[in-house]
Coordinates of N, CA and C in Angstrom, one line a residue:
X1 N -19.2 10.6 22.6 CA -18.9 10.5 24.1 C -18.1 11.7 24.5
X2 N -18.5 12.4 25.5 CA -17.8 13.6 26.0 C -16.8 13.2 27.1
X3 N -15.5 13.0 26.8 CA -14.5 12.8 27.8 C -14.4 14.0 28.6
X4 N -14.5 15.2 28.0 CA -14.4 16.5 28.7 C -15.3 16.5 29.8
X5 N -16.6 16.3 29.6 CA -17.6 16.4 30.6 C -17.5 15.3 31.6
X6 N -17.1 14.1 31.1 CA -16.9 13.0 32.1 C -15.9 13.3 33.1
X7 N -14.8 13.9 32.7 CA -13.7 14.2 33.6 C -14.2 15.3 34.6
X8 N -14.9 16.3 34.1 CA -15.5 17.4 34.9 C -16.4 16.8 36.0
X9 N -17.2 15.8 35.6 CA -18.1 15.1 36.6 C -17.3 14.4 37.7
X10 N -16.2 13.8 37.3 CA -15.4 13.1 38.3 C -14.7 14.1 39.2
X11 N -14.2 15.2 38.6 CA -13.5 16.2 39.4 C -14.4 17.0 40.4
X12 N -15.7 17.0 40.0 CA -16.7 17.6 41.0 C -16.7 16.9 42.3
X13 N -16.3 15.6 42.3 CA -16.2 14.9 43.6 C -15.0 15.2 44.4
X14 N -14.1 15.9 43.8 CA -12.8 16.3 44.6 C -11.6 16.3 43.7
X15 N -10.5 16.7 44.2 CA -9.3 16.8 43.4 C -8.8 15.4 42.9
X16 N -8.4 15.3 41.7 CA -7.9 14.0 41.1 C -6.7 14.3 40.3
X17 N -5.9 13.2 40.1 CA -4.8 13.3 39.1 C -5.1 12.5 37.9
X18 N -4.4 12.6 36.8 CA -4.7 12.0 35.5 C -5.0 10.5 35.5
X19 N -4.1 9.7 36.1 CA -4.3 8.3 36.0 C -5.5 7.9 36.9
X20 N -5.7 8.6 38.0 CA -6.8 8.3 38.9 C -8.2 8.6 38.1
X21 N -8.2 9.7 37.3 CA -9.4 10.0 36.5 C -9.7 8.9 35.5
X22 N -8.6 8.4 34.9 CA -8.8 7.3 33.9 C -9.4 6.1 34.6
X23 N -8.8 5.7 35.7 CA -9.3 4.5 36.4 C -10.8 4.7 36.8
X24 N -11.1 5.9 37.4 CA -12.5 6.1 37.8 C -13.5 6.2 36.7
X25 N -13.0 6.8 35.6 CA -13.9 6.8 34.4 C -14.2 5.4 33.9
X26 N -13.2 4.6 33.8 CA -13.4 3.2 33.3 C -14.2 2.4 34.3
X27 N -14.0 2.7 35.6 CA -14.8 1.9 36.6 C -16.3 2.3 36.5
X28 N -16.6 3.6 36.3 CA -18.0 4.1 36.2 C -18.7 3.5 34.9
X29 N -17.9 3.3 33.8 CA -18.5 2.9 32.6 C -18.2 1.4 32.3
X30 N -17.6 0.7 33.2 CA -17.3 -0.7 33.0 C -16.3 -0.9 31.9
X31 N -15.4 0.0 31.7 CA -14.4 -0.1 30.7 C -15.0 -0.2 29.3
X32 N -16.2 0.2 29.1 CA -16.9 0.2 27.8 C -16.2 1.1 26.8
X33 N -15.7 2.2 27.3 CA -15.0 3.2 26.4 C -13.7 3.5 27.1
X34 N -12.7 2.6 26.9 CA -11.4 2.8 27.6 C -10.7 4.0 27.2
X35 N -10.0 4.6 28.1 CA -9.2 5.8 27.9 C -7.7 5.4 28.1
X36 N -6.8 6.2 27.4 CA -5.4 6.1 27.8 C -5.0 7.4 28.5
X37 N -3.9 7.3 29.3 CA -3.5 8.5 30.1 C -3.3 9.7 29.2
X38 N -2.8 9.5 28.0 CA -2.5 10.6 27.1 C -3.8 11.4 26.8
X39 N -4.9 10.6 26.5 CA -6.2 11.3 26.2 C -6.6 12.1 27.5
X40 N -6.4 11.6 28.6 CA -6.9 12.2 29.9 C -6.1 13.5 30.0
X41 N -4.8 13.5 29.9 CA -4.0 14.7 30.1 C -4.2 15.7 29.0
X42 N -4.4 15.2 27.8 CA -4.7 16.2 26.7 C -6.0 16.9 27.0
X43 N -7.0 16.2 27.5 CA -8.3 16.8 27.8 C -8.1 17.8 29.0
X44 N -7.4 17.4 30.0 CA -7.1 18.2 31.2 C -6.4 19.5 30.8
X45 N -5.5 19.4 29.9 CA -4.8 20.6 29.4 C -5.8 21.6 28.7
X46 N -6.7 21.0 27.9 CA -7.7 21.9 27.3 C -8.6 22.5 28.3
X47 N -9.0 21.7 29.2 CA -9.9 22.2 30.3 C -9.2 23.3 31.1
X48 N -8.0 23.1 31.3 CA -7.2 24.2 32.1 C -7.1 25.4 31.2
X49 N -6.8 25.3 29.9 CA -6.8 26.4 29.0 C -8.1 27.2 29.0
X50 N -9.2 26.4 29.1 CA -10.5 27.1 29.0 C -11.0 27.5 30.4
X51 N -10.2 27.4 31.4 CA -10.6 27.9 32.7 C -11.6 27.0 33.5
X52 N -11.7 25.7 33.0 CA -12.6 24.8 33.7 C -12.0 24.1 34.8
X53 N -10.7 23.9 34.8 CA -10.0 23.2 35.9 C -8.7 24.0 36.1
X54 N -8.1 23.8 37.3 CA -6.8 24.4 37.6 C -6.0 23.3 38.4
X55 N -4.6 23.4 38.2 CA -3.8 22.5 39.0 C -3.7 23.1 40.4
X56 N -3.7 22.2 41.4 CA -3.7 22.6 42.8 C -2.9 21.7 43.6
X57 N -1.6 21.8 43.6 CA -0.7 21.0 44.5 C -0.5 19.6 44.0
X58 N 0.0 18.8 44.9 CA 0.3 17.4 44.6 C -0.2 16.5 45.8
X59 N -0.4 15.2 45.5 CA -0.7 14.3 46.5 C 0.6 13.8 47.2
X60 N 0.5 12.9 48.1 CA 1.7 12.4 48.8 C 2.6 11.7 47.9
X61 N 2.2 11.2 46.8 CA 3.0 10.5 45.9 C 3.6 11.4 44.8
X62 N 3.3 12.7 44.9 CA 3.8 13.6 43.9 C 3.0 13.8 42.6
X63 N 1.8 13.2 42.6 CA 0.9 13.4 41.4 C 0.3 14.8 41.4
X64 N 0.3 15.5 40.3 CA -0.3 16.8 40.2 C -1.8 16.6 40.2
X65 N -2.5 17.4 41.1 CA -3.9 17.3 41.3 C -4.6 18.4 40.5
X66 N -5.8 18.0 40.0 CA -6.6 19.0 39.2 C -7.9 19.2 40.0
X67 N -8.4 20.5 40.0 CA -9.6 20.8 40.7 C -10.5 21.6 39.7
X68 N -11.8 21.3 39.8 CA -12.8 21.9 39.0 C -13.0 23.4 39.5
X69 N -13.2 24.3 38.5 CA -13.4 25.7 38.9 C -14.9 26.0 38.9
X70 N -15.3 27.2 39.2 CA -16.7 27.6 39.1 C -17.2 27.5 37.7
X71 N -16.3 27.9 36.7 CA -16.7 27.9 35.3 C -16.9 26.4 34.9
X72 N -16.0 25.5 35.5 CA -16.2 24.1 35.1 C -17.5 23.5 35.7
X73 N -17.9 24.0 36.9 CA -19.1 23.5 37.5 C -20.3 24.0 36.6
X74 N -20.2 25.2 36.2 CA -21.3 25.8 35.3 C -21.4 25.0 34.0
X75 N -20.2 24.7 33.4 CA -20.2 23.9 32.2 C -20.8 22.5 32.4
X76 N -20.5 21.9 33.5 CA -21.0 20.6 33.8 C -22.6 20.6 34.0
X77 N -23.1 21.6 34.7 CA -24.5 21.8 34.9 C -25.2 22.0 33.6
X78 N -24.6 22.8 32.7 CA -25.2 23.0 31.4 C -25.3 21.7 30.6
X79 N -24.2 20.9 30.7 CA -24.2 19.6 30.0 C -25.3 18.7 30.5
X80 N -25.5 18.6 31.8 CA -26.5 17.8 32.4 C -27.9 18.2 31.9
X81 N -28.1 19.6 31.8 CA -29.4 20.1 31.4 C -29.7 20.0 29.9
X82 N -28.7 19.9 29.1 CA -28.9 20.0 27.7 C -29.0 18.6 27.1
X83 N -30.1 18.4 26.3 CA -30.3 17.1 25.6 C -29.1 16.8 24.7
X84 N -28.8 15.5 24.5 CA -27.8 15.1 23.6 C -28.3 15.5 22.2
X85 N -27.5 16.2 21.4 CA -27.9 16.7 20.1 C -28.0 15.5 19.1
X86 N -29.2 15.3 18.5 CA -29.3 14.2 17.5 C -29.4 14.8 16.1
X87 N -29.2 16.2 15.9 CA -29.3 16.8 14.6 C -28.1 16.4 13.8
X88 N -26.9 16.2 14.4 CA -25.7 15.8 13.7 C -25.2 14.5 14.3
X89 N -25.9 13.3 14.0 CA -25.5 12.1 14.7 C -24.1 11.7 14.3
X90 N -23.4 11.0 15.2 CA -22.1 10.5 14.9 C -22.1 9.5 13.8
X91 N -21.0 9.4 13.1 CA -21.0 8.4 12.0 C -21.1 7.0 12.5
X92 N -22.0 6.2 11.8 CA -22.2 4.8 12.2 C -21.6 3.9 11.2
X93 N -20.5 3.2 11.5 CA -19.8 2.4 10.6 C -20.7 1.4 9.9
X94 N -21.6 0.8 10.6 CA -22.5 -0.3 10.0 C -23.4 0.3 9.0
X95 N -24.0 1.5 9.3 CA -24.9 2.1 8.4 C -24.2 2.5 7.1
X96 N -23.0 3.0 7.3 CA -22.1 3.4 6.1 C -21.8 2.2 5.3
X97 N -21.4 1.1 6.0 CA -21.1 -0.1 5.3 C -22.2 -0.6 4.4
X98 N -23.4 -0.7 5.0 CA -24.6 -1.2 4.2 C -24.9 -0.2 3.1
X99 N -24.8 1.1 3.3 CA -25.1 2.0 2.3 C -24.1 1.8 1.1
X100 N -22.9 1.6 1.4 CA -21.9 1.4 0.3 C -22.0 0.0 -0.3
X101 N -22.5 -1.0 0.4 CA -22.6 -2.3 -0.1 C -23.8 -2.4 -1.1
X102 N -24.8 -1.5 -1.1 CA -25.9 -1.6 -2.0 C -25.3 -1.3 -3.4
X103 N -25.5 -2.4 -4.2 CA -25.0 -2.2 -5.6 C -23.6 -2.4 -5.8
X104 N -22.8 -2.6 -4.8 CA -21.3 -2.8 -5.0 C -21.0 -4.1 -5.7
X105 N -20.2 -4.0 -6.7 CA -19.9 -5.2 -7.6 C -19.3 -6.3 -6.7
X106 N -19.9 -7.5 -6.9 CA -19.4 -8.7 -6.2 C -19.7 -8.8 -4.7
X107 N -20.6 -7.9 -4.2 CA -21.0 -7.9 -2.8 C -22.4 -8.4 -2.7
X108 N -22.6 -9.5 -1.9 CA -23.9 -10.0 -1.5 C -24.3 -9.3 -0.2
X109 N -25.2 -8.3 -0.3 CA -25.5 -7.5 0.9 C -26.2 -8.3 1.9
X110 N -27.0 -9.3 1.5 CA -27.6 -10.2 2.5 C -26.6 -10.9 3.3
X111 N -25.5 -11.3 2.7 CA -24.4 -12.0 3.4 C -23.8 -11.0 4.4
X112 N -23.6 -9.8 4.0 CA -23.1 -8.8 4.9 C -24.0 -8.6 6.1
X113 N -25.4 -8.5 5.8 CA -26.3 -8.3 6.9 C -26.4 -9.5 7.9
X114 N -26.4 -10.7 7.3 CA -26.4 -11.9 8.1 C -25.2 -12.1 9.0
X115 N -24.0 -11.8 8.4 CA -22.8 -11.8 9.2 C -22.8 -10.9 10.4
X116 N -23.3 -9.6 10.1 CA -23.4 -8.6 11.2 C -24.5 -9.0 12.2
X117 N -25.6 -9.6 11.8 CA -26.6 -10.0 12.7 C -26.1 -11.1 13.7
X118 N -25.3 -12.0 13.2 CA -24.7 -13.0 14.1 C -23.8 -12.4 15.1
X119 N -23.0 -11.4 14.7 CA -22.1 -10.7 15.6 C -22.9 -9.9 16.6
X120 N -24.0 -9.2 16.2 CA -24.8 -8.4 17.0 C -25.5 -9.2 18.1
X121 N -26.1 -10.3 17.7 CA -26.8 -11.2 18.6 C -25.9 -11.8 19.7
X122 N -24.6 -12.1 19.2 CA -23.7 -12.6 20.2 C -23.3 -11.5 21.2
X123 N -23.1 -10.3 20.7 CA -22.8 -9.2 21.6 C -24.0 -9.0 22.6
X124 N -25.2 -9.0 22.1 CA -26.4 -8.8 23.0 C -26.4 -9.9 24.0
X125 N -26.1 -11.2 23.7 CA -26.1 -12.3 24.7 C -25.0 -12.0 25.7
X126 N -23.8 -11.6 25.3 CA -22.7 -11.3 26.2 C -23.1 -10.2 27.2
X127 N -23.7 -9.1 26.7 CA -24.2 -8.0 27.5 C -25.2 -8.5 28.5
X128 N -26.2 -9.3 28.0 CA -27.2 -9.8 28.9 C -26.6 -10.7 30.0
X129 N -25.6 -11.5 29.7 CA -25.0 -12.3 30.7 C -24.3 -11.5 31.7
X130 N -23.6 -10.4 31.3 CA -22.9 -9.5 32.2 C -24.0 -8.8 33.1
X131 N -25.1 -8.5 32.5 CA -26.2 -7.8 33.4 C -26.6 -8.8 34.4
X132 N -26.8 -10.1 34.0 CA -27.3 -11.1 35.0 C -26.3 -11.2 36.2
X133 N -25.0 -11.2 35.8 CA -23.9 -11.2 36.8 C -24.0 -10.0 37.7
X134 N -24.2 -8.9 37.1 CA -24.2 -7.6 37.9 C -25.4 -7.6 38.9
X135 N -26.5 -8.3 38.5 CA -27.7 -8.3 39.4 C -27.7 -9.5 40.3
X136 N -26.6 -10.3 40.4 CA -26.6 -11.3 41.4 C -26.6 -10.8 42.8
X137 N -26.2 -9.6 42.9 CA -26.3 -8.9 44.2 C -26.8 -7.5 43.9
X138 N -27.5 -6.9 44.9 CA -28.0 -5.5 44.7 C -26.9 -4.5 44.6
X139 N -26.9 -3.7 43.5 CA -25.8 -2.7 43.4 C -25.7 -1.8 44.7
X140 N -24.5 -1.6 45.2 CA -24.4 -1.0 46.5 C -23.7 0.4 46.4
X141 N -23.1 0.7 45.2 CA -22.4 2.0 45.1 C -22.7 2.6 43.7
X142 N -22.3 3.8 43.6 CA -22.6 4.5 42.4 C -22.0 3.9 41.1
X143 N -20.8 3.4 41.3 CA -20.1 2.8 40.1 C -20.8 1.6 39.6
X144 N -21.4 0.7 40.6 CA -22.1 -0.4 40.2 C -23.4 -0.1 39.5
X145 N -24.1 0.9 40.0 CA -25.3 1.4 39.4 C -25.1 2.0 38.0
X146 N -24.0 2.8 37.9 CA -23.6 3.4 36.6 C -23.3 2.3 35.6
X147 N -22.6 1.3 36.0 CA -22.2 0.2 35.0 C -23.5 -0.5 34.6
X148 N -24.4 -0.7 35.5 CA -25.7 -1.4 35.1 C -26.4 -0.6 34.1
X149 N -26.5 0.8 34.3 CA -27.1 1.6 33.3 C -26.5 1.5 31.9
X150 N -25.1 1.5 31.9 CA -24.4 1.4 30.7 C -24.7 0.1 30.0
X151 N -24.7 -1.0 30.8 CA -25.0 -2.3 30.2 C -26.3 -2.4 29.6
X152 N -27.3 -1.8 30.3 CA -28.7 -1.8 29.8 C -28.8 -1.0 28.5
X153 N -28.1 0.1 28.4 CA -28.0 0.9 27.2 C -27.5 0.0 26.0
X154 N -26.4 -0.7 26.3 CA -25.8 -1.5 25.3 C -26.7 -2.6 24.8
X155 N -27.5 -3.2 25.8 CA -28.4 -4.2 25.4 C -29.5 -3.7 24.5
X156 N -30.1 -2.5 24.9 CA -31.1 -1.9 24.1 C -30.6 -1.5 22.7
X157 N -29.4 -1.1 22.7 CA -28.8 -0.7 21.4 C -28.6 -1.9 20.5
X158 N -28.1 -3.0 21.0 CA -27.9 -4.2 20.1 C -29.2 -4.8 19.7
X159 N -30.2 -4.7 20.6 CA -31.6 -5.2 20.2 C -32.1 -4.4 19.1
X160 N -31.9 -3.0 19.1 CA -32.4 -2.2 18.1 C -31.6 -2.4 16.8
X161 N -30.4 -2.7 16.9 CA -29.5 -2.9 15.7 C -30.0 -4.2 15.0
X162 N -30.3 -5.3 15.8 CA -30.8 -6.5 15.3 C -32.1 -6.3 14.5
X163 N -33.0 -5.6 15.1 CA -34.3 -5.3 14.5 C -34.1 -4.5 13.2
X164 N -33.1 -3.6 13.2 CA -32.9 -2.8 12.0 C -32.3 -3.7 10.9
X165 N -31.4 -4.6 11.2 CA -30.8 -5.5 10.2 C -31.9 -6.4 9.6
X166 N -32.9 -6.9 10.5 CA -34.0 -7.6 9.9 C -34.8 -6.8 9.0
X167 N -35.0 -5.5 9.3 CA -35.8 -4.6 8.5 C -35.0 -4.4 7.1
X168 N -33.7 -4.2 7.2 CA -32.9 -4.0 6.0 C -33.1 -5.2 5.0
X169 N -32.9 -6.4 5.6 CA -33.0 -7.6 4.8 C -34.4 -7.7 4.1
X170 N -35.4 -7.5 4.9 CA -36.8 -7.6 4.4 C -37.0 -6.5 3.3
X171 N -36.5 -5.3 3.5 CA -36.7 -4.3 2.5 C -36.0 -4.6 1.2
X172 N -34.8 -5.1 1.3 CA -34.1 -5.5 0.1 C -34.7 -6.6 -0.7
X173 N -35.3 -7.6 0.1 CA -36.0 -8.7 -0.6 C -37.3 -8.2 -1.3
X174 N -38.0 -7.2 -0.6 CA -39.2 -6.7 -1.3 C -38.8 -5.9 -2.5
X175 N -37.7 -5.2 -2.5 CA -37.2 -4.4 -3.7 C -36.8 -5.4 -4.8
X176 N -36.2 -6.5 -4.4 CA -35.8 -7.5 -5.5 C -37.0 -8.1 -6.2
X177 N -38.2 -8.0 -5.5 CA -39.4 -8.6 -6.1 C -40.4 -7.6 -6.7
X178 N -40.0 -6.3 -6.6 CA -40.9 -5.2 -7.0 C -41.0 -5.2 -8.5
X179 N -42.1 -4.8 -9.1 CA -42.3 -4.7 -10.6 C -41.4 -3.6 -11.1
X180 N -40.8 -3.8 -12.2 CA -40.0 -2.8 -12.8 C -40.9 -1.9 -13.7
X181 N -40.6 -0.6 -13.8 CA -41.3 0.3 -14.7 C -41.1 -0.1 -16.1
X182 N -42.2 -0.1 -16.9 CA -42.1 -0.6 -18.3 C -42.0 0.6 -19.2
X183 N -41.5 0.4 -20.4 CA -41.5 1.5 -21.4 C -42.9 2.0 -21.7
X184 N -43.0 3.2 -22.2 CA -44.3 3.7 -22.5 C -45.2 2.8 -23.3
X185 N -46.4 2.5 -22.8 CA -47.3 1.7 -23.6 C -47.2 0.2 -23.3
X186 N -46.1 -0.2 -22.6 CA -45.9 -1.7 -22.3 C -46.3 -2.0 -20.9
X187 N -46.8 -3.2 -20.6 CA -47.2 -3.5 -19.3 C -45.9 -3.7 -18.4
X188 N -46.1 -3.4 -17.1 CA -44.9 -3.5 -16.3 C -44.7 -5.0 -16.0
X189 N -43.5 -5.3 -15.6 CA -43.1 -6.7 -15.4 C -42.4 -6.8 -14.0
X190 N -42.5 -8.0 -13.4 CA -41.8 -8.2 -12.1 C -40.3 -8.3 -12.4
X191 N -39.6 -7.8 -11.4 CA -38.1 -7.8 -11.5 C -37.6 -9.3 -11.4
X192 N -36.7 -9.6 -12.3 CA -36.1 -11.0 -12.2 C -34.9 -10.9 -11.2
X193 N -34.4 -12.0 -10.9 CA -33.2 -12.0 -10.0 C -32.0 -11.3 -10.6
X194 N -32.0 -11.1 -11.9 CA -30.9 -10.4 -12.6 C -31.1 -9.0 -12.7
X195 N -32.3 -8.5 -12.4 CA -32.6 -7.0 -12.5 C -32.3 -6.3 -11.3
X196 N -33.4 -5.9 -10.6 CA -33.2 -5.1 -9.4 C -32.4 -5.8 -8.3
X197 N -32.6 -7.1 -8.2 CA -31.9 -7.9 -7.2 C -30.4 -7.7 -7.3
X198 N -29.9 -7.8 -8.6 CA -28.5 -7.6 -8.8 C -28.1 -6.2 -8.5
X199 N -29.0 -5.2 -8.9 CA -28.7 -3.8 -8.7 C -28.4 -3.5 -7.2
X200 N -29.2 -4.1 -6.3 CA -29.0 -3.8 -4.9 C -28.1 -4.9 -4.2
X201 N -27.6 -5.9 -4.9 CA -26.7 -6.8 -4.3 C -27.5 -7.9 -3.5
X202 N -28.7 -8.2 -3.9 CA -29.5 -9.2 -3.1 C -29.6 -10.5 -3.9
X203 N -29.3 -11.6 -3.3 CA -29.4 -12.9 -4.0 C -30.9 -13.3 -3.9
X204 N -31.1 -14.5 -4.4 CA -32.5 -15.1 -4.3 C -32.8 -15.3 -2.8
X205 N -34.1 -15.0 -2.4 CA -34.4 -15.2 -1.0 C -34.2 -16.7 -0.6
X206 N -33.7 -16.9 0.6 CA -33.5 -18.3 1.1 C -34.8 -18.8 1.5
X207 N -35.1 -20.1 1.3 CA -36.4 -20.7 1.7 C -36.6 -20.6 3.2

């Protein structure tokens, strides 16, 4: 998530101070990715250092206002035009957890998968309920539309995660039942529950 570009996008609408930027950022994203004021001001300092924003006076309450520069607008336009890079995807804790659980002593990876699936499905149901509430009336401003888009992304993401978990469990079950390579000249044999199944941390398939 680019806090840097999110703040530039908000500043393009006019001068803002730090706490105001935090509030508007969270309003636009439905507080899905909450910020603290420290993050906001650290990012503003870096943007100012890079010539993307400048301080320009204060409001009536004495808050320092930040204004986007021409360089900041150019940076923002380039961000909008450039696809999000998938060549170096962010670390995914769930994928790392399952990768490490494969073959880990005393870990039943199917139990790990099933526990995560229950959590993922509950999250998907919660997001779907929030979407239904958001659609009780037609979105009337940009913040409501933006929040709806974020909600739908979260729904699609959890749906994909649930499908991936189903795929992982099915693959591990197939591996536990796969024939093991036999020594030279001997017929191959099916893996028993104590062979490959234990290697990958898969118990006997449930009926």
